[in-house]
Amino acid sequence: MHITNNLGLNLGCHLSIAKGLPKMYEMAAFLEASCAQVFTRNPRGGKRREIEDAEIEQANALRQQNGFKTLICHIPYTVNPASPRVEALNFAKQVLRDDLRHADRFGGDFVVFHPGSHVNSGLEAGIGRIVETIKEALNHYDGHAILCLEHMAGGGSVIGSDPTELAAILEALNWDERLGICIDTCHLFAAGFDVRTKEAIDATLEQFDRTVGVGRIKCVHLNDSLTPLGSKKDRHALIGQGELGVAGIKAVVTHPVLSKLPLCLETPVERDTDYAAEMDAVRALL
Ligand SMILES: [Zn+2]
Ligand SMILES: [Zn+2]
């Protein structure tokens, strides 16, 4: 099987690697997904499954054979590189350093993480800890995978819903080429950046261009939003069934800039095979 059904989009979805990387690539081929996202480790317990060389070789063969393009690896949400708690911060440092190398080894193109929450310890202190964590992760790292900060919906002490905060982090790291930004259509909308028309997306991207630079945006999480514009809530909805709606999602997937980036669904489905309907809902808009 060769992935041909995406009508020019690099479209995919979040998939499980619990049954191994080759099974994940088989599922991607079944869904005709040319990109996919996987967790670097168990999203709850934080444990990491060791992946043998033989499994990686088998996975890479499938990947090539199917014409699969982009693998995004996501660090668990519970990891907080901005935490004022020493233990939590040390864990975040260990995970970022280890998972960047781990994901690079098994073929990850982008390793996405949430900047985290300063937990009422102040934005500046939180940003300082994120910078320190990234610095340690990049120390002696010369892999292919790019470490991406995710733009967030905001709320509470969450860092990274304002692109100037992401720019401050990149600036403190001298705009290192091993760093990128991941955006999420639900997070953008919840953070107050409209994406429901071409004009709204242009205005949103201009805000990003003035801060992090549009060229830094490496991948897009394609989600509808359960909550309204500026709600600061991170609640994903099925494609076309949230506040973005069919017209909003269509504006995203036909936008001249966004349509060139890997678009990865993280919509609330029960099981991986349910993404078939979500992928179809997107393709129907093209
Ligand atoms: Zn995320
Ligand atoms: Zn989200």
mmCIF file of C-alpha atoms and ligand atoms in Angstrom:
data_model
loop_
_atom_site.group_PDB
_atom_site.id
_atom_site.type_symbol
_atom_site.label_atom_id
_atom_site.label_comp_id
_atom_site.label_asym_id
_atom_site.label_seq_id
_atom_site.Cartn_x
_atom_site.Cartn_y
_atom_site.Cartn_z
ATOM 1 C CA MET A 1 0.000 0.000 0.000
ATOM 2 C CA HIS A 2 1.178 3.497 -0.784
ATOM 3 C CA ILE A 3 -0.327 6.571 0.851
ATOM 4 C CA THR A 4 -1.868 8.581 -1.984
ATOM 5 C CA ASN A 5 -5.215 9.740 -0.676
ATOM 6 C CA ASN A 6 -4.294 12.997 1.064
ATOM 7 C CA LEU A 7 -4.766 15.301 -1.941
ATOM 8 C CA GLY A 8 -1.514 17.145 -1.373
ATOM 9 C CA LEU A 9 -1.823 17.413 2.413
ATOM 10 C CA ASN A 10 0.595 15.770 4.823
ATOM 11 C CA LEU A 11 -2.261 14.553 7.024
ATOM 12 C CA GLY A 12 -2.283 12.118 9.928
ATOM 13 C CA CYS A 13 -3.285 11.491 13.509
ATOM 14 C CA HIS A 14 -2.086 10.512 16.952
ATOM 15 C CA LEU A 15 -1.507 6.742 17.103
ATOM 16 C CA SER A 16 -0.502 4.206 19.725
ATOM 17 C CA ILE A 17 2.891 2.465 19.727
ATOM 18 C CA ALA A 18 1.912 0.123 22.573
ATOM 19 C CA LYS A 19 1.985 -2.807 20.102
ATOM 20 C CA GLY A 20 5.228 -1.678 18.545
ATOM 21 C CA LEU A 21 6.348 0.773 15.881
ATOM 22 C CA PRO A 22 5.661 -1.547 12.908
ATOM 23 C CA LYS A 23 2.004 -1.907 14.013
ATOM 24 C CA MET A 24 1.765 1.884 14.219
ATOM 25 C CA TYR A 25 3.036 2.222 10.621
ATOM 26 C CA GLU A 26 0.560 -0.452 9.506
ATOM 27 C CA MET A 27 -2.249 1.530 11.137
ATOM 28 C CA ALA A 28 -1.009 4.729 9.466
ATOM 29 C CA ALA A 29 -1.074 2.964 6.087
ATOM 30 C CA PHE A 30 -4.587 1.641 6.761
ATOM 31 C CA LEU A 31 -5.742 5.209 7.513
ATOM 32 C CA GLU A 32 -3.679 6.576 4.589
ATOM 33 C CA ALA A 33 -1.961 8.873 7.072
ATOM 34 C CA SER A 34 1.336 10.302 5.797
ATOM 35 C CA CYS A 35 2.174 11.696 9.228
ATOM 36 C CA ALA A 36 1.484 10.482 12.741
ATOM 37 C CA GLN A 37 2.166 11.420 16.311
ATOM 38 C CA VAL A 38 3.169 9.005 19.060
ATOM 39 C CA PHE A 39 4.035 9.429 22.735
ATOM 40 C CA THR A 40 7.726 9.101 23.583
ATOM 41 C CA ARG A 41 6.738 7.218 26.751
ATOM 42 C CA ASN A 42 3.661 6.204 28.702
ATOM 43 C CA PRO A 43 1.596 9.410 29.045
ATOM 44 C CA ARG A 44 0.454 8.493 32.579
ATOM 45 C CA GLY A 45 3.119 6.453 34.376
ATOM 46 C CA GLY A 46 6.012 8.162 32.590
ATOM 47 C CA LYS A 47 7.698 4.790 31.928
ATOM 48 C CA ARG A 48 9.463 4.229 28.602
ATOM 49 C CA ARG A 49 9.402 1.018 26.617
ATOM 50 C CA GLU A 50 12.808 0.072 25.220
ATOM 51 C CA ILE A 51 12.751 -0.302 21.434
ATOM 52 C CA GLU A 52 15.219 -2.801 19.945
ATOM 53 C CA ASP A 53 17.197 -2.106 16.764
ATOM 54 C CA ALA A 54 15.350 -4.895 14.923
ATOM 55 C CA GLU A 55 11.979 -3.246 15.620
ATOM 56 C CA ILE A 56 13.255 0.083 14.328
ATOM 57 C CA GLU A 57 14.620 -1.538 11.142
ATOM 58 C CA GLN A 58 11.305 -3.256 10.479
ATOM 59 C CA ALA A 59 9.414 -0.013 11.160
ATOM 60 C CA ASN A 60 11.659 2.034 8.874
ATOM 61 C CA ALA A 61 11.179 -0.464 6.040
ATOM 62 C CA LEU A 62 7.385 -0.123 6.355
ATOM 63 C CA ARG A 63 7.700 3.632 6.557
ATOM 64 C CA GLN A 64 9.641 3.794 3.274
ATOM 65 C CA GLN A 65 7.495 1.247 1.513
ATOM 66 C CA ASN A 66 4.289 3.147 2.368
ATOM 67 C CA GLY A 67 5.517 6.631 1.486
ATOM 68 C CA PHE A 68 5.055 7.813 5.070
ATOM 69 C CA LYS A 69 6.473 11.325 5.557
ATOM 70 C CA THR A 70 6.583 12.734 9.082
ATOM 71 C CA LEU A 71 6.780 11.247 12.566
ATOM 72 C CA ILE A 72 5.979 13.591 15.445
ATOM 73 C CA CYS A 73 6.874 12.381 18.938
ATOM 74 C CA HIS A 74 5.107 13.938 21.905
ATOM 75 C CA ILE A 75 6.536 14.094 25.413
ATOM 76 C CA PRO A 76 3.840 13.317 28.044
ATOM 77 C CA TYR A 77 1.710 16.271 29.187
ATOM 78 C CA THR A 78 2.565 15.619 32.819
ATOM 79 C CA VAL A 79 6.216 16.613 32.273
ATOM 80 C CA ASN A 80 6.673 20.207 33.487
ATOM 81 C CA PRO A 81 9.975 21.905 32.533
ATOM 82 C CA ALA A 82 8.796 25.133 34.219
ATOM 83 C CA SER A 83 8.082 23.540 37.596
ATOM 84 C CA PRO A 84 9.362 25.284 40.744
ATOM 85 C CA ARG A 85 9.512 21.842 42.431
ATOM 86 C CA VAL A 86 13.052 20.444 42.256
ATOM 87 C CA GLU A 87 11.930 16.845 41.797
ATOM 88 C CA ALA A 88 9.482 17.659 38.988
ATOM 89 C CA LEU A 89 12.048 19.870 37.266
ATOM 90 C CA ASN A 90 14.750 17.198 37.455
ATOM 91 C CA PHE A 91 12.341 14.647 35.982
ATOM 92 C CA ALA A 92 11.528 17.058 33.132
ATOM 93 C CA LYS A 93 15.248 17.541 32.451
ATOM 94 C CA GLN A 94 15.840 13.811 32.334
ATOM 95 C CA VAL A 95 12.821 13.188 30.064
ATOM 96 C CA LEU A 96 13.614 15.949 27.570
ATOM 97 C CA ARG A 97 17.254 14.886 27.283
ATOM 98 C CA ASP A 98 16.508 11.147 27.029
ATOM 99 C CA ASP A 99 13.356 11.296 24.876
ATOM 100 C CA LEU A 100 14.871 13.650 22.307
ATOM 101 C CA ARG A 101 17.649 11.116 21.682
ATOM 102 C CA HIS A 102 15.295 8.141 21.962
ATOM 103 C CA ALA A 103 12.813 9.618 19.450
ATOM 104 C CA ASP A 104 15.625 10.626 17.099
ATOM 105 C CA ARG A 105 16.901 7.043 17.156
ATOM 106 C CA PHE A 106 13.543 5.570 16.123
ATOM 107 C CA GLY A 107 12.964 8.082 13.319
ATOM 108 C CA GLY A 108 11.179 11.021 14.948
ATOM 109 C CA ASP A 109 11.271 14.225 12.906
ATOM 110 C CA PHE A 110 9.863 16.463 15.627
ATOM 111 C CA VAL A 111 9.792 16.033 19.389
ATOM 112 C CA VAL A 112 7.005 18.173 20.843
ATOM 113 C CA PHE A 113 6.682 19.196 24.480
ATOM 114 C CA HIS A 114 4.527 21.575 26.510
ATOM 115 C CA PRO A 115 6.528 24.496 27.945
ATOM 116 C CA GLY A 116 4.758 23.860 31.245
ATOM 117 C CA SER A 117 3.340 25.769 34.162
ATOM 118 C CA HIS A 118 5.219 28.015 36.584
ATOM 119 C CA VAL A 119 2.688 27.134 39.323
ATOM 120 C CA ASN A 120 2.389 30.674 40.727
ATOM 121 C CA SER A 121 6.171 31.110 40.923
ATOM 122 C CA GLY A 122 6.247 33.865 38.283
ATOM 123 C CA LEU A 123 6.524 33.878 34.495
ATOM 124 C CA GLU A 124 10.158 34.950 34.387
ATOM 125 C CA ALA A 125 11.335 32.231 36.774
ATOM 126 C CA GLY A 126 9.313 29.656 34.806
ATOM 127 C CA ILE A 127 10.833 30.727 31.507
ATOM 128 C CA GLY A 128 14.287 30.553 33.105
ATOM 129 C CA ARG A 129 13.718 26.922 34.075
ATOM 130 C CA ILE A 130 12.407 26.015 30.592
ATOM 131 C CA VAL A 131 15.507 27.567 29.014
ATOM 132 C CA GLU A 132 17.777 25.660 31.404
ATOM 133 C CA THR A 133 15.941 22.373 30.659
ATOM 134 C CA ILE A 134 16.205 22.840 26.883
ATOM 135 C CA LYS A 135 19.871 23.829 27.157
ATOM 136 C CA GLU A 136 20.632 20.562 28.942
ATOM 137 C CA ALA A 137 18.612 18.560 26.381
ATOM 138 C CA LEU A 138 20.499 20.108 23.451
ATOM 139 C CA ASN A 139 23.914 19.757 25.085
ATOM 140 C CA HIS A 140 25.958 17.427 22.793
ATOM 141 C CA TYR A 141 22.806 16.595 20.784
ATOM 142 C CA ASP A 142 23.420 16.389 17.036
ATOM 143 C CA GLY A 143 20.451 14.320 15.877
ATOM 144 C CA HIS A 144 17.964 14.943 13.067
ATOM 145 C CA ALA A 145 14.835 15.390 15.246
ATOM 146 C CA ILE A 146 13.890 18.987 16.035
ATOM 147 C CA LEU A 147 12.728 19.827 19.565
ATOM 148 C CA CYS A 148 9.455 21.784 19.339
ATOM 149 C CA LEU A 149 7.775 23.955 21.954
ATOM 150 C CA GLU A 150 4.010 23.696 21.678
ATOM 151 C CA HIS A 151 1.875 26.822 21.649
ATOM 152 C CA MET A 152 -0.664 26.461 24.460
ATOM 153 C CA ALA A 153 -4.289 27.411 25.136
ATOM 154 C CA GLY A 154 -3.283 29.240 28.321
ATOM 155 C CA GLY A 155 -5.117 29.570 31.619
ATOM 156 C CA GLY A 156 -3.645 29.590 35.128
ATOM 157 C CA SER A 157 0.163 29.553 35.221
ATOM 158 C CA VAL A 158 0.515 27.890 31.811
ATOM 159 C CA ILE A 159 3.429 29.299 29.794
ATOM 160 C CA GLY A 160 3.363 29.580 26.002
ATOM 161 C CA SER A 161 -0.100 30.817 25.013
ATOM 162 C CA ASP A 162 1.411 34.206 24.188
ATOM 163 C CA PRO A 163 3.920 33.794 21.328
ATOM 164 C CA THR A 164 6.145 36.473 22.896
ATOM 165 C CA GLU A 165 6.810 33.971 25.713
ATOM 166 C CA LEU A 166 7.886 31.343 23.170
ATOM 167 C CA ALA A 167 10.054 33.974 21.466
ATOM 168 C CA ALA A 168 11.685 34.845 24.812
ATOM 169 C CA ILE A 169 12.640 31.180 25.247
ATOM 170 C CA LEU A 170 14.070 30.924 21.702
ATOM 171 C CA GLU A 171 15.896 34.216 22.134
ATOM 172 C CA ALA A 172 17.532 32.997 25.370
ATOM 173 C CA LEU A 173 18.726 29.951 23.386
ATOM 174 C CA ASN A 174 20.144 32.104 20.568
ATOM 175 C CA TRP A 175 17.491 30.885 18.104
ATOM 176 C CA ASP A 176 19.115 27.470 18.015
ATOM 177 C CA GLU A 177 18.304 25.692 14.724
ATOM 178 C CA ARG A 178 17.515 22.474 16.621
ATOM 179 C CA LEU A 179 14.375 24.175 18.012
ATOM 180 C CA GLY A 180 10.934 24.684 16.474
ATOM 181 C CA ILE A 181 7.331 25.523 17.326
ATOM 182 C CA CYS A 182 4.266 23.290 17.125
ATOM 183 C CA ILE A 183 0.883 25.002 16.852
ATOM 184 C CA ASP A 184 -2.525 23.542 17.598
ATOM 185 C CA THR A 185 -5.695 24.952 16.001
ATOM 186 C CA CYS A 186 -7.679 24.352 19.224
ATOM 187 C CA HIS A 187 -4.993 25.996 21.381
ATOM 188 C CA LEU A 188 -4.688 28.982 19.027
ATOM 189 C CA PHE A 189 -8.443 29.534 19.133
ATOM 190 C CA ALA A 190 -8.688 29.109 22.900
ATOM 191 C CA ALA A 191 -5.756 31.503 23.349
ATOM 192 C CA GLY A 192 -7.685 34.130 21.372
ATOM 193 C CA PHE A 193 -6.139 33.683 17.912
ATOM 194 C CA ASP A 194 -8.921 33.179 15.400
ATOM 195 C CA VAL A 195 -8.345 30.627 12.625
ATOM 196 C CA ARG A 196 -11.848 30.373 11.125
ATOM 197 C CA THR A 197 -11.198 32.303 7.897
ATOM 198 C CA LYS A 198 -8.200 32.880 5.626
ATOM 199 C CA GLU A 199 -8.015 36.519 6.812
ATOM 200 C CA ALA A 200 -8.107 35.466 10.482
ATOM 201 C CA ILE A 201 -5.335 32.891 9.910
ATOM 202 C CA ASP A 202 -3.243 35.523 8.078
ATOM 203 C CA ALA A 203 -3.616 37.895 11.065
ATOM 204 C CA THR A 204 -2.774 35.084 13.527
ATOM 205 C CA LEU A 205 0.291 34.039 11.553
ATOM 206 C CA GLU A 206 1.435 37.645 11.435
ATOM 207 C CA GLN A 207 1.466 37.651 15.255
ATOM 208 C CA PHE A 208 3.657 34.563 15.122
ATOM 209 C CA ASP A 209 5.869 35.999 12.420
ATOM 210 C CA ARG A 210 6.588 39.085 14.531
ATOM 211 C CA THR A 211 7.582 36.933 17.501
ATOM 212 C CA VAL A 212 8.894 33.429 16.752
ATOM 213 C CA GLY A 213 8.925 33.747 12.946
ATOM 214 C CA VAL A 214 6.550 31.671 10.814
ATOM 215 C CA GLY A 215 9.488 29.597 9.549
ATOM 216 C CA ARG A 216 9.897 28.171 13.062
ATOM 217 C CA ILE A 217 6.468 26.531 12.902
ATOM 218 C CA LYS A 218 7.230 22.916 12.031
ATOM 219 C CA CYS A 219 3.944 21.083 12.611
ATOM 220 C CA VAL A 220 0.265 21.616 13.345
ATOM 221 C CA HIS A 221 -2.124 19.764 15.631
ATOM 222 C CA LEU A 222 -5.426 19.823 13.758
ATOM 223 C CA ASN A 223 -8.247 19.913 16.305
ATOM 224 C CA ASP A 224 -11.631 21.513 16.607
ATOM 225 C CA SER A 225 -12.323 23.361 19.873
ATOM 226 C CA LEU A 226 -15.114 22.589 22.307
ATOM 227 C CA THR A 227 -14.837 26.040 23.925
ATOM 228 C CA PRO A 228 -15.132 29.555 22.408
ATOM 229 C CA LEU A 229 -12.496 31.983 21.133
ATOM 230 C CA GLY A 230 -10.269 33.196 23.986
ATOM 231 C CA SER A 231 -11.698 30.717 26.513
ATOM 232 C CA LYS A 232 -8.165 29.636 27.585
ATOM 233 C CA LYS A 233 -9.422 26.062 27.822
ATOM 234 C CA ASP A 234 -7.720 23.103 26.159
ATOM 235 C CA ARG A 235 -10.715 20.988 25.083
ATOM 236 C CA HIS A 236 -10.425 19.273 21.709
ATOM 237 C CA ALA A 237 -13.540 18.501 19.649
ATOM 238 C CA LEU A 238 -14.107 16.233 16.663
ATOM 239 C CA ILE A 239 -13.495 17.793 13.236
ATOM 240 C CA GLY A 240 -16.364 20.123 12.319
ATOM 241 C CA GLN A 241 -18.187 19.513 15.594
ATOM 242 C CA GLY A 242 -16.691 22.313 17.683
ATOM 243 C CA GLU A 243 -16.423 26.095 17.603
ATOM 244 C CA LEU A 244 -14.180 26.063 14.508
ATOM 245 C CA GLY A 245 -16.786 24.069 12.648
ATOM 246 C CA VAL A 246 -16.566 22.732 9.119
ATOM 247 C CA ALA A 247 -15.856 26.169 7.638
ATOM 248 C CA GLY A 248 -13.095 26.881 10.188
ATOM 249 C CA ILE A 249 -11.332 23.558 9.604
ATOM 250 C CA LYS A 250 -11.647 24.108 5.850
ATOM 251 C CA ALA A 251 -9.968 27.530 6.213
ATOM 252 C CA VAL A 252 -7.056 25.824 8.035
ATOM 253 C CA VAL A 253 -6.492 22.927 5.634
ATOM 254 C CA THR A 254 -6.735 25.134 2.540
ATOM 255 C CA HIS A 255 -4.552 27.944 3.906
ATOM 256 C CA PRO A 256 -1.463 28.452 1.695
ATOM 257 C CA VAL A 257 0.954 28.323 4.680
ATOM 258 C CA LEU A 258 -0.736 25.842 7.029
ATOM 259 C CA SER A 259 -1.610 23.336 4.276
ATOM 260 C CA LYS A 260 2.135 22.865 3.595
ATOM 261 C CA LEU A 261 2.856 21.731 7.170
ATOM 262 C CA PRO A 262 2.321 18.279 8.705
ATOM 263 C CA LEU A 263 -1.292 18.302 10.010
ATOM 264 C CA CYS A 264 -1.879 15.848 12.817
ATOM 265 C CA LEU A 265 -5.290 15.120 14.337
ATOM 266 C CA GLU A 266 -5.596 14.779 18.120
ATOM 267 C CA THR A 267 -9.375 14.728 18.232
ATOM 268 C CA PRO A 268 -11.231 12.735 20.919
ATOM 269 C CA VAL A 269 -11.740 9.288 19.375
ATOM 270 C CA GLU A 270 -12.134 5.968 21.193
ATOM 271 C CA ARG A 271 -9.577 3.973 19.240
ATOM 272 C CA ASP A 272 -7.036 4.483 16.447
ATOM 273 C CA THR A 273 -9.313 3.058 13.713
ATOM 274 C CA ASP A 274 -11.904 5.770 14.528
ATOM 275 C CA TYR A 275 -9.522 8.281 12.959
ATOM 276 C CA ALA A 276 -10.623 6.971 9.544
ATOM 277 C CA ALA A 277 -13.821 9.038 9.844
ATOM 278 C CA GLU A 278 -11.891 12.088 11.060
ATOM 279 C CA MET A 279 -9.393 11.821 8.171
ATOM 280 C CA ASP A 280 -12.326 11.501 5.748
ATOM 281 C CA ALA A 281 -14.009 14.572 7.277
ATOM 282 C CA VAL A 282 -10.842 16.568 6.520
ATOM 283 C CA ARG A 283 -10.379 15.166 3.004
ATOM 284 C CA ALA A 284 -14.000 16.025 2.191
ATOM 285 C CA LEU A 285 -13.063 19.712 2.607
ATOM 286 C CA LEU A 286 -10.353 19.654 -0.066
HETATM 287 ZN ZN ZN B 1 0.465 18.770 22.989
HETATM 288 ZN ZN ZN B 2 -4.629 20.343 23.467
#
